[in-house]
Each structure stands twice: as C-alpha cells, then as structure tokens.
Short mmCIF file of C-alpha atoms in Angstrom, two decimals:
data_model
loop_
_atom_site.label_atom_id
_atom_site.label_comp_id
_atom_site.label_asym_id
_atom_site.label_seq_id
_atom_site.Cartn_x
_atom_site.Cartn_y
_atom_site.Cartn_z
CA UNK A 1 -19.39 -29.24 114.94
CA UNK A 2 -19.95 -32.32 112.74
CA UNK A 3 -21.42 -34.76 115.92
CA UNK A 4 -24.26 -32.07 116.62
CA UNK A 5 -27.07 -33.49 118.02
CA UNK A 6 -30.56 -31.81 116.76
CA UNK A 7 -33.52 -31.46 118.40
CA UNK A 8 -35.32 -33.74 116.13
CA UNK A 9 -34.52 -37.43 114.18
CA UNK A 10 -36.42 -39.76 111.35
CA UNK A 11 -34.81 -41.05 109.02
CA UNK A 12 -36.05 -41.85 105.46
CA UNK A 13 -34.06 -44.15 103.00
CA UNK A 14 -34.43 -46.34 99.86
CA UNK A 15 -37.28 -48.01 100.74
CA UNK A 16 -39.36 -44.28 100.42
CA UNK A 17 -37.40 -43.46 97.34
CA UNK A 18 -38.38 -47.49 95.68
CA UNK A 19 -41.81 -46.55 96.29
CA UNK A 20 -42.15 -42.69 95.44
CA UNK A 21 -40.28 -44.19 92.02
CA UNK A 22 -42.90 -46.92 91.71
CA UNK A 23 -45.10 -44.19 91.63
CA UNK A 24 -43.80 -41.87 88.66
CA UNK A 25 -43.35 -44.91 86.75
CA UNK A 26 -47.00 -45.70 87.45
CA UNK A 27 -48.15 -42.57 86.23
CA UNK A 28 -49.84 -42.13 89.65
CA UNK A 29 -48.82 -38.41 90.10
CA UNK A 30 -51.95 -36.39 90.83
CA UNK A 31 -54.46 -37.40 94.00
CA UNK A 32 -55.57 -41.33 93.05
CA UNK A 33 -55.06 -45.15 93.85
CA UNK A 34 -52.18 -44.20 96.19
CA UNK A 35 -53.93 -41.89 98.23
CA UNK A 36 -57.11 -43.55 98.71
CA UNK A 37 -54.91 -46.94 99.75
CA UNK A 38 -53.74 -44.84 102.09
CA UNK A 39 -56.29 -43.29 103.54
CA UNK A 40 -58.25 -47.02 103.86
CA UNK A 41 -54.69 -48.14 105.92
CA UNK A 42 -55.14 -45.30 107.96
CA UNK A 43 -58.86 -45.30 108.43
CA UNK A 44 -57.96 -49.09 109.52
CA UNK A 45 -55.10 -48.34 111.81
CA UNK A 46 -57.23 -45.27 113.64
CA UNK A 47 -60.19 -48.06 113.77
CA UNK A 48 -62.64 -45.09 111.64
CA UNK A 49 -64.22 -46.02 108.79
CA UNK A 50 -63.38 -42.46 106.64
CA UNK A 51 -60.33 -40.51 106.29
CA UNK A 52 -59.72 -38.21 103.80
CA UNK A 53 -56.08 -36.45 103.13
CA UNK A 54 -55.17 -33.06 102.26
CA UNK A 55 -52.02 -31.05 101.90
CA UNK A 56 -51.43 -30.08 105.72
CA UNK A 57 -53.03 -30.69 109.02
CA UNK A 58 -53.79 -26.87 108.65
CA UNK A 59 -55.59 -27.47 105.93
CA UNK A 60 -57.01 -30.46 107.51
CA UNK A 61 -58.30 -27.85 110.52
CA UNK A 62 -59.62 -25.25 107.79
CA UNK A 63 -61.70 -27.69 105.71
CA UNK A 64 -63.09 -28.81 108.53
CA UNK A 65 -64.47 -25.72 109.80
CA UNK A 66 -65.75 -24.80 105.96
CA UNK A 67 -67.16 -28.41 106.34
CA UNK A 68 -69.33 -27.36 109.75
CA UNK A 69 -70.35 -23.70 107.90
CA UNK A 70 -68.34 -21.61 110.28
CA UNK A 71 -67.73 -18.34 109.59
CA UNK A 72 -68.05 -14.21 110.03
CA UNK A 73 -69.70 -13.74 113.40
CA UNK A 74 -68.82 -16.71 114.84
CA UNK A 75 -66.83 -17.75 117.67
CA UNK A 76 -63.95 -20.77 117.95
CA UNK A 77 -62.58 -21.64 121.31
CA UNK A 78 -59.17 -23.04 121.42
CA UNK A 79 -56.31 -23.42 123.94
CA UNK A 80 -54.31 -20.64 124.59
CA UNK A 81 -50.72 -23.44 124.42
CA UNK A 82 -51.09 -24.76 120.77
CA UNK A 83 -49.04 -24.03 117.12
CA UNK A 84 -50.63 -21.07 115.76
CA UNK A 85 -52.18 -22.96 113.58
CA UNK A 86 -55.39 -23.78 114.92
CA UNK A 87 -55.90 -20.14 115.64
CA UNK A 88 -55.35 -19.38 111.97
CA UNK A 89 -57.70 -21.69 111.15
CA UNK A 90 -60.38 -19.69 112.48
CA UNK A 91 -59.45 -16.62 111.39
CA UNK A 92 -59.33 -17.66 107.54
CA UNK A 93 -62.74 -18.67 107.88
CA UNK A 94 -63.68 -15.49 109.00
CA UNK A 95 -64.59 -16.66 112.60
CA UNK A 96 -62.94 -15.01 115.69
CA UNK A 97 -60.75 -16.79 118.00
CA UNK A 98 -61.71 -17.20 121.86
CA UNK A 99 -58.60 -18.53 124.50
CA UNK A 100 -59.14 -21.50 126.67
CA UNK A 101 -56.38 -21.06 129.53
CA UNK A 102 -54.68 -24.60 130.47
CA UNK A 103 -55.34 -27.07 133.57
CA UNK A 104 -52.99 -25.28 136.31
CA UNK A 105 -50.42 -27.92 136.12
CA UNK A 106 -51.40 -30.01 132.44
CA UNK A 107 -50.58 -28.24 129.21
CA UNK A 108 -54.64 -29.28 127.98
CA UNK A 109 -57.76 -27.67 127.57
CA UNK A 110 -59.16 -26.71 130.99
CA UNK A 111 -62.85 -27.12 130.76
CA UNK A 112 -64.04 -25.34 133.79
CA UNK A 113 -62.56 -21.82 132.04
CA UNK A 114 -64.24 -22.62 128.91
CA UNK A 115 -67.75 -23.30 130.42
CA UNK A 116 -67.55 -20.16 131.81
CA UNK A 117 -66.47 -18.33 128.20
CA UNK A 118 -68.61 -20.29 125.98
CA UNK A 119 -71.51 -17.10 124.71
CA UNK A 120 -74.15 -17.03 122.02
CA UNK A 121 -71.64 -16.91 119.52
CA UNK A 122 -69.58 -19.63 120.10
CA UNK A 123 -69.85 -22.70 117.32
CA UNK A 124 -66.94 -25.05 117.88
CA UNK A 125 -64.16 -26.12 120.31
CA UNK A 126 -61.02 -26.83 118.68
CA UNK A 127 -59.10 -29.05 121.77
CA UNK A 128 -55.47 -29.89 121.25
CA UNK A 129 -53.71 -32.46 122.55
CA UNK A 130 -50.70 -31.36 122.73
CA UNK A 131 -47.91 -33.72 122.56
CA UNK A 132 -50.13 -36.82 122.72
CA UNK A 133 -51.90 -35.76 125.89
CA UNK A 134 -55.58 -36.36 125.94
CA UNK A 135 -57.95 -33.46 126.36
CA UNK A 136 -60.86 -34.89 128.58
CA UNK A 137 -62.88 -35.81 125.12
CA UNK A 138 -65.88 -37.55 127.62
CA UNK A 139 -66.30 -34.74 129.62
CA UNK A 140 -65.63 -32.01 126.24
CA UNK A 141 -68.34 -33.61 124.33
CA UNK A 142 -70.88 -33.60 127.37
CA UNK A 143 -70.17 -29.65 127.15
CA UNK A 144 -70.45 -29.36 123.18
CA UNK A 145 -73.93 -31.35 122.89
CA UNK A 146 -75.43 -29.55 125.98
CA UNK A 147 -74.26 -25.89 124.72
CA UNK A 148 -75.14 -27.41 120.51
CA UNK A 149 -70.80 -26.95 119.44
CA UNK A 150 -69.20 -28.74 116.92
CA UNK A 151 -66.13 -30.32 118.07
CA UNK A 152 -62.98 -30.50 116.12
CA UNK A 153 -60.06 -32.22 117.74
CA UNK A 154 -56.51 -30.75 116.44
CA UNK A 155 -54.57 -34.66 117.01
CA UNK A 156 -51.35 -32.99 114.79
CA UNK A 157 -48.94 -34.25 117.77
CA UNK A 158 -51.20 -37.38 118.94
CA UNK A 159 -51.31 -39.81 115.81
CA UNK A 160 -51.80 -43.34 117.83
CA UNK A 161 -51.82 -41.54 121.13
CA UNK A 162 -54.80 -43.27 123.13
CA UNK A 163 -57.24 -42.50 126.20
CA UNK A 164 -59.57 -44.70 128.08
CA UNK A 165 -62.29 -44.22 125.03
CA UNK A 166 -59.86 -45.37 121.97
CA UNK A 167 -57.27 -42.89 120.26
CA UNK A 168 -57.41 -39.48 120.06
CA UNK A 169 -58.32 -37.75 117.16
CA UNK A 170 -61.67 -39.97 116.55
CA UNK A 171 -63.88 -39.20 119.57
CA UNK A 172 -65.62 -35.83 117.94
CA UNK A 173 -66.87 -34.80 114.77
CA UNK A 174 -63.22 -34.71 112.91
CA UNK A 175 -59.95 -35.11 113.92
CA UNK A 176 -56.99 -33.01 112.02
CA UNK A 177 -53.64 -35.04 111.91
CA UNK A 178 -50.58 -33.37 110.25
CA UNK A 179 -47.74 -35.14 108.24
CA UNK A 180 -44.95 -32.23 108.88
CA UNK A 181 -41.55 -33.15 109.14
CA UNK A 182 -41.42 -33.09 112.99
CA UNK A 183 -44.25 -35.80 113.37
CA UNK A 184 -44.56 -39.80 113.80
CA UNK A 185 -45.13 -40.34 110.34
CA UNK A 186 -43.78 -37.76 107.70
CA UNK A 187 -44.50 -36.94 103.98
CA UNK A 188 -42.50 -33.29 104.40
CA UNK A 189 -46.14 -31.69 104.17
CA UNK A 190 -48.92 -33.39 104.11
CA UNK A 191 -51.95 -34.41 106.68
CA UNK A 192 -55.49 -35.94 106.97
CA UNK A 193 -58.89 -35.80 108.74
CA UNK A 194 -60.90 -38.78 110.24
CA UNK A 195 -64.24 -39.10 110.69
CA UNK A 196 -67.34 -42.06 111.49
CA UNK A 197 -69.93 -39.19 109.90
CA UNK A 198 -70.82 -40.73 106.61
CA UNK A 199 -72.48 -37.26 105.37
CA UNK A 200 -69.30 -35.45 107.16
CA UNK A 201 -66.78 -37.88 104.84
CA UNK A 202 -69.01 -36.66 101.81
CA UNK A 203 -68.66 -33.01 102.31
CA UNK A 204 -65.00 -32.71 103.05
CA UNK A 205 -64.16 -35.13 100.03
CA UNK A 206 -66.43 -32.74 97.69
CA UNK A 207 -64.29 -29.33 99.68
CA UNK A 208 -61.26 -30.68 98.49
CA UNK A 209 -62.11 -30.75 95.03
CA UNK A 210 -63.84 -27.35 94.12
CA UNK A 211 -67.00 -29.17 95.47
CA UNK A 212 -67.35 -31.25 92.15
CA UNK A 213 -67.92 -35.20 93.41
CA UNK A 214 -67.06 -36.04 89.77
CA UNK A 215 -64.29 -34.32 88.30
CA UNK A 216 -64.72 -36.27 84.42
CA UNK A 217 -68.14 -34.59 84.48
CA UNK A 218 -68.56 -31.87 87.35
CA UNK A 219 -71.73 -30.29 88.08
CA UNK A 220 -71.02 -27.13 90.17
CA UNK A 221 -73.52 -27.27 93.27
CA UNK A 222 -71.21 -26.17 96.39
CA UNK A 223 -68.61 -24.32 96.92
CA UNK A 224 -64.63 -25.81 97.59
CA UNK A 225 -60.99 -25.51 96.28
CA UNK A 226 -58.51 -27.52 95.16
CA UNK A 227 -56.74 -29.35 99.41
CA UNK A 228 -55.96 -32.25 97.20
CA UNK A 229 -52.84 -34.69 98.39
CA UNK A 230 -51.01 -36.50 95.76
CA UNK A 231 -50.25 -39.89 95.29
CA UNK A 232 -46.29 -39.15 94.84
CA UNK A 233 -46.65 -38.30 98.67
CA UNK A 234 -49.16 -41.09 99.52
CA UNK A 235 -46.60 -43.61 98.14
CA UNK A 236 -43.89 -42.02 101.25
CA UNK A 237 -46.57 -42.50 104.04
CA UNK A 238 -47.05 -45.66 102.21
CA UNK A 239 -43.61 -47.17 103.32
CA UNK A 240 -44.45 -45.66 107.28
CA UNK A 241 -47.27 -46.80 108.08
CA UNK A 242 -46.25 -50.37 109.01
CA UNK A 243 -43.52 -48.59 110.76
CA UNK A 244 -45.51 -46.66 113.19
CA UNK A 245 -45.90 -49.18 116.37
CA UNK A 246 -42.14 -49.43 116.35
CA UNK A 247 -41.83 -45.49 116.12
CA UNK A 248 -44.33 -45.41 119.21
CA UNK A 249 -42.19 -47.82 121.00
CA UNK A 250 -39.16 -45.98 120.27
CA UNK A 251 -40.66 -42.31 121.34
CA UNK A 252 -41.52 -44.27 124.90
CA UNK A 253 -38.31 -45.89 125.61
CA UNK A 254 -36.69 -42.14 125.09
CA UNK A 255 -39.37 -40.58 127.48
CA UNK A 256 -38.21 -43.29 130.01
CA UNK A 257 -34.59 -42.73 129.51
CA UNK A 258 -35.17 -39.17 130.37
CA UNK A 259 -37.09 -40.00 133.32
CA UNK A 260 -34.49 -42.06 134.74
CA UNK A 261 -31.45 -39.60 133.27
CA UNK A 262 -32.89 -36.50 134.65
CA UNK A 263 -34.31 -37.46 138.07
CA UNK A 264 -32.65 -35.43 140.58
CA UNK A 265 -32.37 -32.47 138.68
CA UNK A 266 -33.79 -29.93 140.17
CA UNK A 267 -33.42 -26.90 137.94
CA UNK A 268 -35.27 -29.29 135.51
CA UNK A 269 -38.40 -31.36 135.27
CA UNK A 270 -39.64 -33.74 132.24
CA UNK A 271 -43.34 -32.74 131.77
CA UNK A 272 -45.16 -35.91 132.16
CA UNK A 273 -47.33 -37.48 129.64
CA UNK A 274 -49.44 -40.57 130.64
CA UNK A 275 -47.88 -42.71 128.74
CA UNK A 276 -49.42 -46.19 130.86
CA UNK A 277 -53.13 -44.57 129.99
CA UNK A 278 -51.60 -44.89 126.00
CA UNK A 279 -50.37 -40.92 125.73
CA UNK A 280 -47.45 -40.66 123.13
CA UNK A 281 -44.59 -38.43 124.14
CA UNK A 282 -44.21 -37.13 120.58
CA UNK A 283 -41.82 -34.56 121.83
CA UNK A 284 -39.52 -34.87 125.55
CA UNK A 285 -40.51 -31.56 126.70
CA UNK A 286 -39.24 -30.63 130.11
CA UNK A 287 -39.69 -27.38 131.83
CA UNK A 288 -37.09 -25.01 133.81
CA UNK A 289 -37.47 -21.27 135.02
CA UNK A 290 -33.76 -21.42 133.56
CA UNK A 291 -34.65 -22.67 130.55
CA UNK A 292 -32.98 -19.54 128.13
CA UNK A 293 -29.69 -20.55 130.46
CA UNK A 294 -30.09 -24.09 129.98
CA UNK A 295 -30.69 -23.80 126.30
CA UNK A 296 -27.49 -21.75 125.86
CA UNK A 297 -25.69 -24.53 127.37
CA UNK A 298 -26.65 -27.39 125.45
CA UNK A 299 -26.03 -25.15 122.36
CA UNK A 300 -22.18 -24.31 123.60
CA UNK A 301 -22.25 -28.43 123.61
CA UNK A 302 -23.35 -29.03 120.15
CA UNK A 303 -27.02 -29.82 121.66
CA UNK A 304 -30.02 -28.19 120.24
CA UNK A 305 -33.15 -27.65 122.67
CA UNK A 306 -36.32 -25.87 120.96
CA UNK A 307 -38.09 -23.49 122.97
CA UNK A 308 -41.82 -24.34 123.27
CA UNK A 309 -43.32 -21.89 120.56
CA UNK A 310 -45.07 -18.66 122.20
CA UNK A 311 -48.63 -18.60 123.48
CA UNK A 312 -51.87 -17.64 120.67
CA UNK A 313 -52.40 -14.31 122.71
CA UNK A 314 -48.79 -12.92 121.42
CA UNK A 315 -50.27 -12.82 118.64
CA UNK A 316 -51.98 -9.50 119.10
CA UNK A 317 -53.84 -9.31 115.50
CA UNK A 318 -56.05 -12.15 116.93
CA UNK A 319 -57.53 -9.33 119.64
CA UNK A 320 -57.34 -11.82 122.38
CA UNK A 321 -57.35 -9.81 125.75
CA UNK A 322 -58.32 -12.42 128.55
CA UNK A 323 -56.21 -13.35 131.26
CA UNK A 324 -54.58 -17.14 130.90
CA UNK A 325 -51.69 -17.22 133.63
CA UNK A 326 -51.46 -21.30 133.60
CA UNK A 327 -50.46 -21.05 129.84
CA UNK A 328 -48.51 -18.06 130.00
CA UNK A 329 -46.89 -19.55 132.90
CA UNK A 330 -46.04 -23.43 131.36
CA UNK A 331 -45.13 -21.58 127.82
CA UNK A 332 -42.33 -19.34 129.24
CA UNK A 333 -40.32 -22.32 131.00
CA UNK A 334 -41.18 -25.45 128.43
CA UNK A 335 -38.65 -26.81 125.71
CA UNK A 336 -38.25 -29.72 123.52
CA UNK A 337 -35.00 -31.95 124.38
CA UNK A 338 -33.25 -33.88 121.31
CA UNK A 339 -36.16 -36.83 120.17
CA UNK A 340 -37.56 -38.57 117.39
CA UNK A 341 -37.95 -41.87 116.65
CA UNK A 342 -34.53 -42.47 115.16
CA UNK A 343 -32.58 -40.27 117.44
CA UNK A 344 -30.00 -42.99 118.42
CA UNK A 345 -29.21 -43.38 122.52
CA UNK A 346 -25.90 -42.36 122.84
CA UNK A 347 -27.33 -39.21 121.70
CA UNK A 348 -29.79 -39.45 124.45
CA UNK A 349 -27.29 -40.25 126.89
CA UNK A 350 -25.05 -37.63 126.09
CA UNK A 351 -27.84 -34.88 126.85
CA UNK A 352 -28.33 -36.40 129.93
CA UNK A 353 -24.82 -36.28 130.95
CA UNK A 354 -24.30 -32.81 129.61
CA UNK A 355 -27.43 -31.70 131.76
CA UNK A 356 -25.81 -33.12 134.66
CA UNK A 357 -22.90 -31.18 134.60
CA UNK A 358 -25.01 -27.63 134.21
CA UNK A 359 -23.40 -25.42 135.89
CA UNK A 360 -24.81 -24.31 139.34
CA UNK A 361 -27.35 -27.08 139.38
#
C-alpha cells in the first residue's frame, strides 16, 4: 500500500547532493581535507580532542582491538543483547567471545555477572549501550583498571547520548560510533572512533593506512590495512552534523508521544530510556510477550515493527554455552516501533491508534 509506514525515517535532500558534488568537483575523492574537517567537528561536538573515521563502526570495533594487540588466546567480554557485530569483532581478531547477561530488567551490561566471569584470559570489555542507554562507565572502569582490561565502548546507537560523566562513547579507551543507515547521522556506511589517548589516536590513524604514517614516502614498520573513509562520504556527514541537536530533539518528542499514546496498554510496554539523565531513544522499542501477534497486526495495517535482532549465543559458531536468562528473556519480547528523526507525527499517531484497537487487548 502506497501510505506504508516503515519502521525507520531520515531524509536526505539537495543540500547532501550540493555538497557530495562540491566534492567531485574538488577532486577530493579519496580520504583527505573532507574527512579530517570532519573528524575535528566531531572531535568538537563529542568534546575529545581525536577522532579518526573508518568505513563502518565494525570496523571502528576491529581496529580498535588490533590497536590494543588483542588476539589468539585471548578473551573479550561483551553483552549477550547487542548487533552481532561486536561479537564478530572479536572473533576476526582471533580472540574468543565471553557473554555478559543483562541487568534483570535494563537491556545493559550487568556488572555483577561479569565480575564473576572475568579469568586470566580476559583482555577487554566491549559494553554496549544499546539504544542510547548508558552502561555504568564509573563503576565499568573501576572493574577494568583493578582486573588490568582495556575498555572499548561500542556507542553505534548512542551518538550524543549522555550520562552523569559527559557522553557516551568517550569515557574509556575508544569509543566505536557507526554511520549506517538506521543511525542519527548517516553516510549509508561509514563510522568513527574517539579517543583523549594521544599515542592511541597515533596507532589507529597508522592501522588504517597499512601502518605507513606517510603514504608519499612510507616506511613499513607496523602492520595495518587499508579502513580508510573517503571524503565523497565526509562531505554527506558534512551537511548533518549541524543537524544533529534537532535530530535529538526530534527522537525525544517521539519517545514522549509513545509514552503518552501507549499508556494503558497492557499487552504492551515502551522500554524506558532515561532520557532526563541525557539517554537518546535512538530506536522506540517496546516489549510484549505478544509481540509475533502484535507485529502481524501492524503489518496487515501497512505498519512495519522490527523484531529486536536475536541474542550473540544463537550464534552457535561463537561456542558460547553460559546461561543468560535476562537477555534471552528481554530479546524474545522487544521490537522497534516506526522512528527516526524525520518520521512525521501523523505517522506516529496512527501507530498509536492502530495499537489501540489490537484485538483482545
């Protein structure tokens, strides 16, 4: 039906094609000017002084690992309710993956089941805060320098999402953002790392080049590949950056409207984010034990609802055999209601009206 609403909204327009234009005509094709303007306007915006882009916020996870030297024999710890990415991560680096179940009723990091998993082999914690909701960074760093981990936030769905200590993404050795197509700011692919370790900033800029500082005359001293952006993308984040406080506002007013829309429901509940403490709601995720029924509705509507992607342990080539029922639990009930920052609100309001008249509610 031509008024289907998806699940996800942003809208790009002339102003991203005036630039990425501007660019070709430039000549500024390959990584260059564009990309390191834009990674001083984000270094400036995330209040760091060093960020460094790359082609994903995977790769963005996986040079930052390389960056730390792990590798075969050791041990990542990550939540068990994340993209698979982060596990992947790992695993390309040869290390093996270790599952953090979540807080009982949080979809974050609980740190009392990693204390008691953390073993001689363990090197880094890889928290995720999923959907802009802070891990407890204070009390995860207090863990990492007592046991001597690296910690590596994964901030792909918290760009400008804040706790009490300043935003996340910047309170641990790196922070991976991603630029994917379902994120607050968008170059189709794309993402970035952030650090305030001078001699951090060093190494992952050599990584991303074959480990040659100066490509007009390298000298070949480290090891690296070629994780470099482009300046044909830089020039699209470009145009969004000044954007982003109003795409923050707009992600919060929808949250609210679904707070208000949906209270009542009771075969339904949005899952909260702390938006007051400075969480972003990237995504309006609610949760429902009839969430497969509730899904099939909205579809029969013209509404698309995402299911919350499965847990890390499905995937059973990772060998991950522990227990996480909190997880297991949130994963099998959670989905993502139509959002975005440009998702209009009659669309909103017309999910909340066609959620009221569920039938059997």
């Amino acid at each position: 039906m031509s008024d289907r609403i998806d699940w996800w909204r942003i809208q790009f327009g002339e102003a991203e094609q005036a630039q990425m234009t501007a660019a070709v005509d430039q000549r500024c094709i390959s990584q260059g000017p564009l990309t390191a303007q834009f990674e001083a306007r984000m270094a400036e915006m995330l209040d760091v002084p060093h960020v460094v882009a790359t082609t994903s916020g995977s790769m963005a996870l996986y040079v930052s690992l390389l960056a730390h030297g792990i590798g075969p024999g050791d041990e990542v710890m990550m939540p068990n309710r994340a993209w698979i990415a982060t596990a992947h991560a790992a695993r390309l680096v040869g290390a093996s993956v270790r599952l953090i179940d979540d807080e009982p009723d949080r979809p974050v990091m609980d740190l009392g089941d990693l204390l008691k998993k953390i073993s001689p082999r363990t090197k880094a914690v890889m928290p995720v805060h999923l959907n802009g909701r802070a891990v407890d960074m204070p009390q995860l760093n207090r863990i990492a320098e007592e046991h001597g981990l690296v910690v590596i936030e994964d901030a792909a769905q918290a760009l400008l999402s804040r706790n009490a200590a300043g935003y996340l993404g910047c309170q641990s050795a790196i922070g991976c953002f991603s630029m994917s197509l379902a994120k607050l700011m968008s170059t189709g692919q794309g993402g970035f790392m952030a650090t305030r370790d001078e001699g951090l900033w060093q190494r992952l800029c050599s990584l991303r080049t074959h480990g040659v500082e100066n490509v007009l005359q390298p000298v070949y001293t480290t090891g690296g590949f070629n994780f470099r952006f482009n300046d044909i993308l830089a020039s699209f984040a470009l145009v969004q950056v000044d954007r982003l406080p109003a795409r923050v506002k707009r992600l919060i007013e929808i949250y609210r409207r679904y707070e208000t829309g949906l209270a009542g429901l009771d075969f339904l509940r949005l899952v909260p984010v702390d938006v007051a403490s400075g969480e972003v709601p990237l995504y309006s995720e609610v949760s429902s034990e009839r969430r497969d029924e509730v899904i099939r509705f909205l579809d029969g509507e013209g509404i698309q609802a995402r299911p919350f992607y499965p847990t890390v342990k499905t995937a059973r080539y990772l060998g991950c055999e522990d227990e996480l029922p909190h997880s297991t639990r949130q994963c099998g009930r959670s989905f993502f209601l139509p959002c975005g920052p440009d998702q209009s609100d009659d669309n909103i309001q017309r999910v909340i009206e066609t959620l009221r008249r569920f039938p059997g509610r």
